[in-house]
Amino acid sequence: MIKDIVINLEHQVTRDPAGEFAISIAEMFGTHLAGVAFAYSPEFPGYPVMELPPDVLAQMVASSERSALAAIERFDAAAARCLVSTEHRLLRTIGAEAPAIFAALARRFDLSVFMQSEPSRANNDDMIETALFQSGRPLIVVPYVQKDGLKLDRVVCCWDGGRVAARAFSDALPLLANATAVDLLIVLNGKTNAENKEVRGVEMAAHLAHHDVKVEIATVVTPDTDITNAILSYVADNSGTLIVMGGYGHGRLREVILGGVTHDMMKSMTVPVFMSH
């Protein structure tokens, strides 16, 4: 069950599609929703400590706090129109520390929601990657062009027989159980054909059926280098409204390295993507 959701609120947008999407999830499942906005103190990575006049530094901090408060105000107003149970939190921090702070916070929620990074505006890559690999919880990334709320008309579950995809399916069960249609999509390529994995989907389909989730198995054949395009093409051709997939990669110190398909999906997504690691 999804009982509580946390959303990273956007500063630099006049409309926050991830916030609106999170509200729609809360409406559908009757969950509590927490909006988090960060007010940042400036940082100068890679440079000697800069001596800024106190008034200049104070102005920079105040500007970030005003943006965070404006994001909270937009969130509260949108939630009030939908009668959703909400809270908001204003967190003050240095920019580089925000992803780890959010990931730690997300451990106490069933689901996190983020907006996809938007070129030249909102860069959420570090926040998304850190939450994916360090929170221990699933998340949904919403395209920055998203206009609709949560739709479960056709959910496309990407199955490669691996443990990460299995974890994603388990975490997504509340969504899958409410979906009108669920496709178990298997991308066949040199890797999946060469390895001895249960990638034909029959056993996973049977497992999901035990949870009252009826799936249709679909396969597409593509080169190893074109998996993301194959998934997105299938979603477009079949009017998919949500992708469920494992988030692949690993963390090294403060740098988080995404697997190829996960990285490409974060750049090219056309519908919301649910991920677990």
mmCIF file with all atom_site columns, N, CA, C and O in Angstrom, residues 129 132-133 191 224-229 231-232 245-250 256-269 275:
data_model
loop_
_atom_site.group_PDB
_atom_site.id
_atom_site.type_symbol
_atom_site.label_atom_id
_atom_site.label_alt_id
_atom_site.label_comp_id
_atom_site.label_asym_id
_atom_site.label_entity_id
_atom_site.label_seq_id
_atom_site.pdbx_PDB_ins_code
_atom_site.Cartn_x
_atom_site.Cartn_y
_atom_site.Cartn_z
_atom_site.occupancy
_atom_site.B_iso_or_equiv
_atom_site.pdbx_formal_charge
_atom_site.auth_seq_id
_atom_site.auth_comp_id
_atom_site.auth_asym_id
_atom_site.auth_atom_id
_atom_site.pdbx_PDB_model_num
ATOM 1   N N  . GLU A 1 129 ? 19.214 10.461  -8.618  1.00 0.00 ? 129 GLU A N  1
ATOM 2   C CA . GLU A 1 129 ? 20.130 9.328   -8.523  1.00 0.00 ? 129 GLU A CA 1
ATOM 3   C C  . GLU A 1 129 ? 20.418 8.960   -7.070  1.00 0.00 ? 129 GLU A C  1
ATOM 4   O O  . GLU A 1 129 ? 20.457 7.776   -6.705  1.00 0.00 ? 129 GLU A O  1
ATOM 5   N N  . LEU A 1 132 ? 17.394 7.265   -5.589  1.00 0.00 ? 132 LEU A N  1
ATOM 6   C CA . LEU A 1 132 ? 17.234 5.927   -6.150  1.00 0.00 ? 132 LEU A CA 1
ATOM 7   C C  . LEU A 1 132 ? 18.132 4.911   -5.461  1.00 0.00 ? 132 LEU A C  1
ATOM 8   O O  . LEU A 1 132 ? 17.704 3.812   -5.114  1.00 0.00 ? 132 LEU A O  1
ATOM 9   N N  . PHE A 1 133 ? 19.391 5.288   -5.218  1.00 0.00 ? 133 PHE A N  1
ATOM 10  C CA . PHE A 1 133 ? 20.370 4.332   -4.725  1.00 0.00 ? 133 PHE A CA 1
ATOM 11  C C  . PHE A 1 133 ? 20.548 4.357   -3.211  1.00 0.00 ? 133 PHE A C  1
ATOM 12  O O  . PHE A 1 133 ? 21.083 3.413   -2.646  1.00 0.00 ? 133 PHE A O  1
ATOM 13  N N  . LYS A 1 191 ? 22.428 -9.900  -25.348 1.00 0.00 ? 191 LYS A N  1
ATOM 14  C CA . LYS A 1 191 ? 22.686 -10.205 -23.938 1.00 0.00 ? 191 LYS A CA 1
ATOM 15  C C  . LYS A 1 191 ? 21.620 -11.123 -23.354 1.00 0.00 ? 191 LYS A C  1
ATOM 16  O O  . LYS A 1 191 ? 21.912 -12.142 -22.733 1.00 0.00 ? 191 LYS A O  1
ATOM 17  N N  . ASP A 1 224 ? 21.720 -4.218  -28.580 1.00 0.00 ? 224 ASP A N  1
ATOM 18  C CA . ASP A 1 224 ? 22.020 -3.867  -27.191 1.00 0.00 ? 224 ASP A CA 1
ATOM 19  C C  . ASP A 1 224 ? 22.065 -2.357  -26.974 1.00 0.00 ? 224 ASP A C  1
ATOM 20  O O  . ASP A 1 224 ? 21.774 -1.874  -25.877 1.00 0.00 ? 224 ASP A O  1
ATOM 21  N N  . THR A 1 225 ? 22.447 -1.620  -27.995 1.00 0.00 ? 225 THR A N  1
ATOM 22  C CA . THR A 1 225 ? 22.655 -0.182  -27.840 1.00 0.00 ? 225 THR A CA 1
ATOM 23  C C  . THR A 1 225 ? 21.374 0.623   -28.007 1.00 0.00 ? 225 THR A C  1
ATOM 24  O O  . THR A 1 225 ? 21.408 1.844   -27.892 1.00 0.00 ? 225 THR A O  1
ATOM 25  N N  . ASP A 1 226 ? 20.257 -0.021  -28.278 1.00 0.00 ? 226 ASP A N  1
ATOM 26  C CA . ASP A 1 226 ? 19.037 0.731   -28.606 1.00 0.00 ? 226 ASP A CA 1
ATOM 27  C C  . ASP A 1 226 ? 17.862 0.329   -27.725 1.00 0.00 ? 226 ASP A C  1
ATOM 28  O O  . ASP A 1 226 ? 16.714 0.440   -28.133 1.00 0.00 ? 226 ASP A O  1
ATOM 29  N N  . ILE A 1 227 ? 18.142 -0.122  -26.507 1.00 0.00 ? 227 ILE A N  1
ATOM 30  C CA . ILE A 1 227 ? 17.081 -0.633  -25.645 1.00 0.00 ? 227 ILE A CA 1
ATOM 31  C C  . ILE A 1 227 ? 16.108 0.465   -25.247 1.00 0.00 ? 227 ILE A C  1
ATOM 32  O O  . ILE A 1 227 ? 14.887 0.278   -25.280 1.00 0.00 ? 227 ILE A O  1
ATOM 33  N N  . THR A 1 228 ? 16.623 1.637   -24.883 1.00 0.00 ? 228 THR A N  1
ATOM 34  C CA . THR A 1 228 ? 15.743 2.725   -24.450 1.00 0.00 ? 228 THR A CA 1
ATOM 35  C C  . THR A 1 228 ? 14.778 3.120   -25.545 1.00 0.00 ? 228 THR A C  1
ATOM 36  O O  . THR A 1 228 ? 13.575 3.286   -25.305 1.00 0.00 ? 228 THR A O  1
ATOM 37  N N  . ASN A 1 229 ? 15.279 3.282   -26.763 1.00 0.00 ? 229 ASN A N  1
ATOM 38  C CA . ASN A 1 229 ? 14.398 3.646   -27.876 1.00 0.00 ? 229 ASN A CA 1
ATOM 39  C C  . ASN A 1 229 ? 13.355 2.570   -28.140 1.00 0.00 ? 229 ASN A C  1
ATOM 40  O O  . ASN A 1 229 ? 12.202 2.877   -28.488 1.00 0.00 ? 229 ASN A O  1
ATOM 41  N N  . ILE A 1 231 ? 12.007 0.583   -25.894 1.00 0.00 ? 231 ILE A N  1
ATOM 42  C CA . ILE A 1 231 ? 10.979 0.711   -24.849 1.00 0.00 ? 231 ILE A CA 1
ATOM 43  C C  . ILE A 1 231 ? 10.069 1.885   -25.134 1.00 0.00 ? 231 ILE A C  1
ATOM 44  O O  . ILE A 1 231 ? 8.833  1.766   -25.097 1.00 0.00 ? 231 ILE A O  1
ATOM 45  N N  . LEU A 1 232 ? 10.648 3.037   -25.440 1.00 0.00 ? 232 LEU A N  1
ATOM 46  C CA . LEU A 1 232 ? 9.839  4.234   -25.663 1.00 0.00 ? 232 LEU A CA 1
ATOM 47  C C  . LEU A 1 232 ? 8.983  4.101   -26.916 1.00 0.00 ? 232 LEU A C  1
ATOM 48  O O  . LEU A 1 232 ? 7.852  4.606   -26.956 1.00 0.00 ? 232 LEU A O  1
ATOM 49  N N  . MET A 1 245 ? 10.320 0.060   -14.145 1.00 0.00 ? 245 MET A N  1
ATOM 50  C CA . MET A 1 245 ? 11.601 -0.555  -14.478 1.00 0.00 ? 245 MET A CA 1
ATOM 51  C C  . MET A 1 245 ? 12.539 -0.502  -13.283 1.00 0.00 ? 245 MET A C  1
ATOM 52  O O  . MET A 1 245 ? 12.357 0.303   -12.367 1.00 0.00 ? 245 MET A O  1
ATOM 53  N N  . GLY A 1 246 ? 13.545 -1.354  -13.309 1.00 0.00 ? 246 GLY A N  1
ATOM 54  C CA . GLY A 1 246 ? 14.586 -1.279  -12.301 1.00 0.00 ? 246 GLY A CA 1
ATOM 55  C C  . GLY A 1 246 ? 15.533 -0.142  -12.615 1.00 0.00 ? 246 GLY A C  1
ATOM 56  O O  . GLY A 1 246 ? 15.770 0.196   -13.781 1.00 0.00 ? 246 GLY A O  1
ATOM 57  N N  . GLY A 1 247 ? 16.085 0.465   -11.578 1.00 0.00 ? 247 GLY A N  1
ATOM 58  C CA . GLY A 1 247 ? 17.083 1.519   -11.761 1.00 0.00 ? 247 GLY A CA 1
ATOM 59  C C  . GLY A 1 247 ? 18.468 0.936   -11.558 1.00 0.00 ? 247 GLY A C  1
ATOM 60  O O  . GLY A 1 247 ? 18.814 0.497   -10.457 1.00 0.00 ? 247 GLY A O  1
ATOM 61  N N  . TYR A 1 248 ? 19.248 0.909   -12.612 1.00 0.00 ? 248 TYR A N  1
ATOM 62  C CA . TYR A 1 248 ? 20.538 0.224   -12.565 1.00 0.00 ? 248 TYR A CA 1
ATOM 63  C C  . TYR A 1 248 ? 21.673 1.223   -12.420 1.00 0.00 ? 248 TYR A C  1
ATOM 64  O O  . TYR A 1 248 ? 21.658 2.296   -13.025 1.00 0.00 ? 248 TYR A O  1
ATOM 65  N N  . GLY A 1 249 ? 22.691 0.838   -11.651 1.00 0.00 ? 249 GLY A N  1
ATOM 66  C CA . GLY A 1 249 ? 23.855 1.678   -11.466 1.00 0.00 ? 249 GLY A CA 1
ATOM 67  C C  . GLY A 1 249 ? 24.488 1.387   -10.122 1.00 0.00 ? 249 GLY A C  1
ATOM 68  O O  . GLY A 1 249 ? 24.144 0.433   -9.445  1.00 0.00 ? 249 GLY A O  1
ATOM 69  N N  . HIS A 1 250 ? 25.446 2.239   -9.728  1.00 0.00 ? 250 HIS A N  1
ATOM 70  C CA . HIS A 1 250 ? 26.079 2.073   -8.423  1.00 0.00 ? 250 HIS A CA 1
ATOM 71  C C  . HIS A 1 250 ? 26.642 3.413   -7.981  1.00 0.00 ? 250 HIS A C  1
ATOM 72  O O  . HIS A 1 250 ? 26.854 4.314   -8.780  1.00 0.00 ? 250 HIS A O  1
ATOM 73  N N  . VAL A 1 256 ? 27.351 9.305   -8.297  1.00 0.00 ? 256 VAL A N  1
ATOM 74  C CA . VAL A 1 256 ? 26.453 8.206   -8.586  1.00 0.00 ? 256 VAL A CA 1
ATOM 75  C C  . VAL A 1 256 ? 26.464 7.966   -10.089 1.00 0.00 ? 256 VAL A C  1
ATOM 76  O O  . VAL A 1 256 ? 26.285 8.873   -10.871 1.00 0.00 ? 256 VAL A O  1
ATOM 77  N N  . ILE A 1 257 ? 26.728 6.720   -10.475 1.00 0.00 ? 257 ILE A N  1
ATOM 78  C CA . ILE A 1 257 ? 26.857 6.382   -11.876 1.00 0.00 ? 257 ILE A CA 1
ATOM 79  C C  . ILE A 1 257 ? 25.672 5.520   -12.284 1.00 0.00 ? 257 ILE A C  1
ATOM 80  O O  . ILE A 1 257 ? 25.470 4.434   -11.745 1.00 0.00 ? 257 ILE A O  1
ATOM 81  N N  . LEU A 1 258 ? 24.888 5.986   -13.232 1.00 0.00 ? 258 LEU A N  1
ATOM 82  C CA . LEU A 1 258 ? 23.727 5.251   -13.679 1.00 0.00 ? 258 LEU A CA 1
ATOM 83  C C  . LEU A 1 258 ? 24.093 4.252   -14.760 1.00 0.00 ? 258 LEU A C  1
ATOM 84  O O  . LEU A 1 258 ? 24.984 4.493   -15.571 1.00 0.00 ? 258 LEU A O  1
ATOM 85  N N  . GLY A 1 259 ? 23.364 3.136   -14.787 1.00 0.00 ? 259 GLY A N  1
ATOM 86  C CA . GLY A 1 259 ? 23.496 2.210   -15.901 1.00 0.00 ? 259 GLY A CA 1
ATOM 87  C C  . GLY A 1 259 ? 22.973 2.850   -17.172 1.00 0.00 ? 259 GLY A C  1
ATOM 88  O O  . GLY A 1 259 ? 22.195 3.808   -17.144 1.00 0.00 ? 259 GLY A O  1
ATOM 89  N N  . GLY A 1 260 ? 23.381 2.302   -18.322 1.00 0.00 ? 260 GLY A N  1
ATOM 90  C CA . GLY A 1 260 ? 23.086 2.936   -19.597 1.00 0.00 ? 260 GLY A CA 1
ATOM 91  C C  . GLY A 1 260 ? 21.615 3.155   -19.867 1.00 0.00 ? 260 GLY A C  1
ATOM 92  O O  . GLY A 1 260 ? 21.197 4.251   -20.243 1.00 0.00 ? 260 GLY A O  1
ATOM 93  N N  . VAL A 1 261 ? 20.780 2.108   -19.692 1.00 0.00 ? 261 VAL A N  1
ATOM 94  C CA . VAL A 1 261 ? 19.358 2.247   -19.990 1.00 0.00 ? 261 VAL A CA 1
ATOM 95  C C  . VAL A 1 261 ? 18.706 3.235   -19.032 1.00 0.00 ? 261 VAL A C  1
ATOM 96  O O  . VAL A 1 261 ? 17.892 4.075   -19.434 1.00 0.00 ? 261 VAL A O  1
ATOM 97  N N  . THR A 1 262 ? 19.042 3.147   -17.747 1.00 0.00 ? 262 THR A N  1
ATOM 98  C CA . THR A 1 262 ? 18.472 4.067   -16.768 1.00 0.00 ? 262 THR A CA 1
ATOM 99  C C  . THR A 1 262 ? 18.844 5.508   -17.103 1.00 0.00 ? 262 THR A C  1
ATOM 100 O O  . THR A 1 262 ? 17.993 6.413   -17.078 1.00 0.00 ? 262 THR A O  1
ATOM 101 N N  . HIS A 1 263 ? 20.108 5.738   -17.407 1.00 0.00 ? 263 HIS A N  1
ATOM 102 C CA . HIS A 1 263 ? 20.576 7.084   -17.754 1.00 0.00 ? 263 HIS A CA 1
ATOM 103 C C  . HIS A 1 263 ? 19.849 7.604   -18.990 1.00 0.00 ? 263 HIS A C  1
ATOM 104 O O  . HIS A 1 263 ? 19.357 8.740   -19.013 1.00 0.00 ? 263 HIS A O  1
ATOM 105 N N  . ASP A 1 264 ? 19.750 6.781   -20.021 1.00 0.00 ? 264 ASP A N  1
ATOM 106 C CA . ASP A 1 264 ? 19.084 7.208   -21.252 1.00 0.00 ? 264 ASP A CA 1
ATOM 107 C C  . ASP A 1 264 ? 17.609 7.484   -21.020 1.00 0.00 ? 264 ASP A C  1
ATOM 108 O O  . ASP A 1 264 ? 17.039 8.429   -21.583 1.00 0.00 ? 264 ASP A O  1
ATOM 109 N N  . MET A 1 265 ? 16.972 6.672   -20.181 1.00 0.00 ? 265 MET A N  1
ATOM 110 C CA . MET A 1 265 ? 15.558 6.873   -19.902 1.00 0.00 ? 265 MET A CA 1
ATOM 111 C C  . MET A 1 265 ? 15.314 8.189   -19.187 1.00 0.00 ? 265 MET A C  1
ATOM 112 O O  . MET A 1 265 ? 14.333 8.894   -19.457 1.00 0.00 ? 265 MET A O  1
ATOM 113 N N  . MET A 1 266 ? 16.227 8.547   -18.269 1.00 0.00 ? 266 MET A N  1
ATOM 114 C CA . MET A 1 266 ? 16.066 9.812   -17.555 1.00 0.00 ? 266 MET A CA 1
ATOM 115 C C  . MET A 1 266 ? 16.174 11.010  -18.494 1.00 0.00 ? 266 MET A C  1
ATOM 116 O O  . MET A 1 266 ? 15.601 12.065  -18.236 1.00 0.00 ? 266 MET A O  1
ATOM 117 N N  . LYS A 1 267 ? 16.894 10.852  -19.585 1.00 0.00 ? 267 LYS A N  1
ATOM 118 C CA . LYS A 1 267 ? 17.054 11.949  -20.540 1.00 0.00 ? 267 LYS A CA 1
ATOM 119 C C  . LYS A 1 267 ? 15.934 11.990  -21.564 1.00 0.00 ? 267 LYS A C  1
ATOM 120 O O  . LYS A 1 267 ? 15.597 13.059  -22.074 1.00 0.00 ? 267 LYS A O  1
ATOM 121 N N  . SER A 1 268 ? 15.355 10.824  -21.892 1.00 0.00 ? 268 SER A N  1
ATOM 122 C CA . SER A 1 268 ? 14.466 10.731  -23.055 1.00 0.00 ? 268 SER A CA 1
ATOM 123 C C  . SER A 1 268 ? 13.041 10.363  -22.716 1.00 0.00 ? 268 SER A C  1
ATOM 124 O O  . SER A 1 268 ? 12.227 10.166  -23.624 1.00 0.00 ? 268 SER A O  1
ATOM 125 N N  . MET A 1 269 ? 12.679 10.234  -21.460 1.00 0.00 ? 269 MET A N  1
ATOM 126 C CA . MET A 1 269 ? 11.358 9.750   -21.085 1.00 0.00 ? 269 MET A CA 1
ATOM 127 C C  . MET A 1 269 ? 10.243 10.588  -21.693 1.00 0.00 ? 269 MET A C  1
ATOM 128 O O  . MET A 1 269 ? 10.358 11.798  -21.849 1.00 0.00 ? 269 MET A O  1
ATOM 129 N N  . MET A 1 275 ? 10.661 3.652   -10.653 1.00 0.00 ? 275 MET A N  1
ATOM 130 C CA . MET A 1 275 ? 11.906 2.897   -10.536 1.00 0.00 ? 275 MET A CA 1
ATOM 131 C C  . MET A 1 275 ? 12.180 2.490   -9.101  1.00 0.00 ? 275 MET A C  1
ATOM 132 O O  . MET A 1 275 ? 11.832 3.211   -8.160  1.00 0.00 ? 275 MET A O  1
#
